[in-house]
XYZ file of N, CA, C and O in Angstrom:
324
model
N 71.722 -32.550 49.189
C 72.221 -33.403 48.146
C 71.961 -32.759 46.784
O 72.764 -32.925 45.866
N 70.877 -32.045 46.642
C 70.535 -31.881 44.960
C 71.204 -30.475 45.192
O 70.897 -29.817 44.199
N 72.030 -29.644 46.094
C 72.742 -28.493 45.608
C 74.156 -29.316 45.073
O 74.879 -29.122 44.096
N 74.194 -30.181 46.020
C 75.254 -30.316 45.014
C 75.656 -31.542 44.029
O 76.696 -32.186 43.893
N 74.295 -31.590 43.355
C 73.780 -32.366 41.810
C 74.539 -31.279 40.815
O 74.266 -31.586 39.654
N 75.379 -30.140 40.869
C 75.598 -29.433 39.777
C 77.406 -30.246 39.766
O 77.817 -30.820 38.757
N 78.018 -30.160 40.699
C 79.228 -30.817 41.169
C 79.609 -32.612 40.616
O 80.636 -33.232 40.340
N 78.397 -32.868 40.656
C 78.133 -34.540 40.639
C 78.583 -34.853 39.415
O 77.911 -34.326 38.528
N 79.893 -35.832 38.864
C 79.905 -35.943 37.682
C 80.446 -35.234 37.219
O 80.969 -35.870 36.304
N 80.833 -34.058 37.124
C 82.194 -33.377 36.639
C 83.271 -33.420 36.935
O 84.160 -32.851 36.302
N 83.520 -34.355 38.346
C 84.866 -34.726 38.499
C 85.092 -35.894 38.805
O 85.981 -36.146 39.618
N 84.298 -36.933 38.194
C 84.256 -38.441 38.605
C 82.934 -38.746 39.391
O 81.955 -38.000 39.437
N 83.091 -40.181 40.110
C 82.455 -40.495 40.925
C 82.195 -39.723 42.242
O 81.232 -39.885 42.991
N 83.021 -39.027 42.365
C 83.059 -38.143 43.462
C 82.919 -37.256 43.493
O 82.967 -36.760 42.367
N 82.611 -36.152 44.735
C 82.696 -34.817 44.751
C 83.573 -34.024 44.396
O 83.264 -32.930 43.925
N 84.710 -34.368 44.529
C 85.948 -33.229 44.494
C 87.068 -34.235 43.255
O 88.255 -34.039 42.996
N 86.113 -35.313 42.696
C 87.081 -36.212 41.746
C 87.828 -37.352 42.681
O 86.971 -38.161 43.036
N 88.822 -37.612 43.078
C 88.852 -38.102 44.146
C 88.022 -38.788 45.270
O 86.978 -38.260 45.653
N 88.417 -39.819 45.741
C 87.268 -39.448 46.876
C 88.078 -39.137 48.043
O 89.225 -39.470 48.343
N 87.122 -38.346 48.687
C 87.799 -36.743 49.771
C 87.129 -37.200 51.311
O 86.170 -37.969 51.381
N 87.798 -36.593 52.525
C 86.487 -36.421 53.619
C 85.371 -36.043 53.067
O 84.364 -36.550 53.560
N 85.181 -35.126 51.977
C 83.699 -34.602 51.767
C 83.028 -35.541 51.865
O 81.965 -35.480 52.483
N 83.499 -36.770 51.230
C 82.779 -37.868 50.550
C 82.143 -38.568 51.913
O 80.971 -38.859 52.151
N 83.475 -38.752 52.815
C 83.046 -39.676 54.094
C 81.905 -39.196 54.944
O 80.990 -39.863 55.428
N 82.196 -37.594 55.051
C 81.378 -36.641 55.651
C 79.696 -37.206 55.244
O 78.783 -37.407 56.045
N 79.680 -37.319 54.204
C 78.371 -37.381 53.154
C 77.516 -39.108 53.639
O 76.331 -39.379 53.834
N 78.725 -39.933 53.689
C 78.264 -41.212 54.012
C 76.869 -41.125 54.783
O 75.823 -41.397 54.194
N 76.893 -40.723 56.167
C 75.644 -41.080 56.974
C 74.649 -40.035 56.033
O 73.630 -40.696 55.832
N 74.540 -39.073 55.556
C 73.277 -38.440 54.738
C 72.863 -39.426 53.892
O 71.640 -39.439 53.755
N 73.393 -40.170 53.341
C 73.698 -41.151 51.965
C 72.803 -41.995 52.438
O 71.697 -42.139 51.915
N 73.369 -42.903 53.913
C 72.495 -43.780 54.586
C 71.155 -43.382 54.761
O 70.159 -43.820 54.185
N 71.245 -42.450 55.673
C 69.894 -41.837 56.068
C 68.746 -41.915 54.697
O 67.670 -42.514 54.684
N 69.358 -41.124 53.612
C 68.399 -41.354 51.858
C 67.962 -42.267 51.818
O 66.751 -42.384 52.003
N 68.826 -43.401 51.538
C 68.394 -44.959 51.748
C 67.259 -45.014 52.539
O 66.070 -45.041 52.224
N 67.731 -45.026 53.456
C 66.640 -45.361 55.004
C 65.168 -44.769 54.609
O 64.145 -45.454 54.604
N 65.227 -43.488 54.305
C 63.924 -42.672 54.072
C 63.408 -42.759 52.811
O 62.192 -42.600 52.696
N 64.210 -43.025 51.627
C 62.981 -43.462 50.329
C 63.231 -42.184 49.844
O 62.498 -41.859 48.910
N 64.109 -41.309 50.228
C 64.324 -40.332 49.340
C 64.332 -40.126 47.609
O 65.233 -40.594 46.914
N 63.258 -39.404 47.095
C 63.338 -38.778 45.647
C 64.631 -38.166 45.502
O 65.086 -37.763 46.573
N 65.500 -37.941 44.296
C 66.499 -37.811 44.073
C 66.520 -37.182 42.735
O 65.977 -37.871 41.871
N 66.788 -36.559 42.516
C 67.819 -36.426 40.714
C 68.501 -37.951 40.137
O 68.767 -39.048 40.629
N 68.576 -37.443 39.113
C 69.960 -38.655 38.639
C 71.058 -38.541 39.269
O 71.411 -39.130 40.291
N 71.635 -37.735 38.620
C 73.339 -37.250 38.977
C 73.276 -37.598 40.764
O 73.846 -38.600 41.197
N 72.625 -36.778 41.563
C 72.317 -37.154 43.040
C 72.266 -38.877 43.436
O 73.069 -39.570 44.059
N 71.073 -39.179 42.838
C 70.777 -41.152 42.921
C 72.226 -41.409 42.602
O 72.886 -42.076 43.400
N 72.913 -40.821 41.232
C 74.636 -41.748 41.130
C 75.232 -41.958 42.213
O 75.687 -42.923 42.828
N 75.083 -40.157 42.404
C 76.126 -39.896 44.133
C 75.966 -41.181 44.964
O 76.795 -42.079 45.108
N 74.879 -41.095 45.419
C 73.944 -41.801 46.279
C 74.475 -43.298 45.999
O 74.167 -43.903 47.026
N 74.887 -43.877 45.440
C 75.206 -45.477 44.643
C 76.522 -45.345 45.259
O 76.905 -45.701 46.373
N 77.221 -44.681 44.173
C 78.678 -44.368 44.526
C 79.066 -44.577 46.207
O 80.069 -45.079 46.714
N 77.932 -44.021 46.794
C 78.982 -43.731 48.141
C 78.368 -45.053 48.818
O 78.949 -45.623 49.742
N 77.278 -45.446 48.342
C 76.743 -46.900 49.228
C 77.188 -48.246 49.170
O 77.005 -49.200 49.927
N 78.068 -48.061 47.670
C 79.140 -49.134 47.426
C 80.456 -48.948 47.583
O 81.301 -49.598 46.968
N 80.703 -48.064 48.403
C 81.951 -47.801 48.640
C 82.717 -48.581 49.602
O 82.160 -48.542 50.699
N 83.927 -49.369 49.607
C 84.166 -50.547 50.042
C 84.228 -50.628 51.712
O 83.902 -51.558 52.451
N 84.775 -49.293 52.035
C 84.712 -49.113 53.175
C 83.991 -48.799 53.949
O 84.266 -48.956 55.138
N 82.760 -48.217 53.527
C 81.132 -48.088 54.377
C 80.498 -49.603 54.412
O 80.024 -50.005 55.475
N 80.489 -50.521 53.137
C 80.609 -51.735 53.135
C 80.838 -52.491 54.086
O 79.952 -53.088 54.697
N 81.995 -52.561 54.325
C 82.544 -53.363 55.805
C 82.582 -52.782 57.281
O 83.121 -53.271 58.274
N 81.838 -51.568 57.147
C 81.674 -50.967 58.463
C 80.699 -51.352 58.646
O 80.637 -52.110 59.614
N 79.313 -51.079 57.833
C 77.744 -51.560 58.047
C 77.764 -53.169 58.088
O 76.832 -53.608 58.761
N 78.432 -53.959 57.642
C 78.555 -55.439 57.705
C 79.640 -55.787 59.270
O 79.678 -56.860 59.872
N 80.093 -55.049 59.469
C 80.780 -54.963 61.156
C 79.398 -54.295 61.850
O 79.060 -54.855 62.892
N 78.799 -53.497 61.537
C 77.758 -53.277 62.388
C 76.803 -54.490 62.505
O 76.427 -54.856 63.618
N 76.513 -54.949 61.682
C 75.336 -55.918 61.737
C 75.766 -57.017 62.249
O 74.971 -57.953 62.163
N 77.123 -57.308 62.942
C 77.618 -58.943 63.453
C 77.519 -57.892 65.183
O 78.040 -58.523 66.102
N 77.055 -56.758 65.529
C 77.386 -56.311 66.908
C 76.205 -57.507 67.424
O 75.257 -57.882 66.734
N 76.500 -57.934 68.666
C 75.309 -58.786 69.223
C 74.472 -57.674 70.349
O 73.848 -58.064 71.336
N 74.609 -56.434 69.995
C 73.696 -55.856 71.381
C 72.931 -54.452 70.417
O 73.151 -53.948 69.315
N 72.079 -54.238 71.396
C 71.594 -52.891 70.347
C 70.961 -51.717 71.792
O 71.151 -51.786 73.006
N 70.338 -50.923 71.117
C 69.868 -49.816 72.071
C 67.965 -49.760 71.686
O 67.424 -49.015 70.869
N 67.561 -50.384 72.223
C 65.950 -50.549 72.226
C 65.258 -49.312 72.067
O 64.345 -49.435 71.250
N 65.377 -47.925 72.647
C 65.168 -46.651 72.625
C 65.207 -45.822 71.058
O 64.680 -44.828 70.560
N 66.200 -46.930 70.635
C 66.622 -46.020 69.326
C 66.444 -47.032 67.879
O 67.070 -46.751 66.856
N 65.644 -48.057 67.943
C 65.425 -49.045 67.096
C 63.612 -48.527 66.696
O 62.616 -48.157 67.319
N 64.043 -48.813 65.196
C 62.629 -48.228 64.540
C 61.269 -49.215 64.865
O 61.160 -50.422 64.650
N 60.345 -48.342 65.415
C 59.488 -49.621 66.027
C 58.984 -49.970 67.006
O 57.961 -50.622 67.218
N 59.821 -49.467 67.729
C 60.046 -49.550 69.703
C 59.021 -48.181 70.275
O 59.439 -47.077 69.926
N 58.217 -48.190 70.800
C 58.031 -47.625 71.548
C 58.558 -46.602 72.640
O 58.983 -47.379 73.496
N 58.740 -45.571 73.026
C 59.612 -44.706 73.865
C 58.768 -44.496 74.733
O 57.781 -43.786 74.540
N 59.118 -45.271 76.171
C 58.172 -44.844 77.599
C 58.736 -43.587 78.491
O 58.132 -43.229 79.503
């Protein structure tokens, strides 16, 4: 993410100005930041905003959270026997 803090902001909200696959590509890293408490830059933290309010990761993670089943193995917390 902070290589490409030089990119951030010179062409909009986005990477390439637009928003691109790069951008979608980027989504789960984006999540993952979140998840981990990641230190950041500015320009990076923008990125980081930008792509977490993006309308369509939005309603995917809010479709995820109505699934009624999960995978116990892979939930933070759980134990692995």
């Amino acid at each position: 993410m902070e290589r490409l803090s030089g990119a951030l902001g010179a062409n909009g909200s986005w990477l390439f100005g637009d928003y691109s696959l790069a951008d979608a590509m980027y989504a789960p890293v984006a999540l993952r930041f979140r998840s981990y408490g990641a230190t950041l830059s500015a320009p990076a933290m923008a990125y980081l905003e930008t792509v977490l309010q993006d309308p369509p990761l939005q309603q995917w993670l809010a479709a995820a959270a109505l699934e009624p089943w999960s995978i116990a193995y892979s939930e933070v917390g759980v134990a692995v026997s």
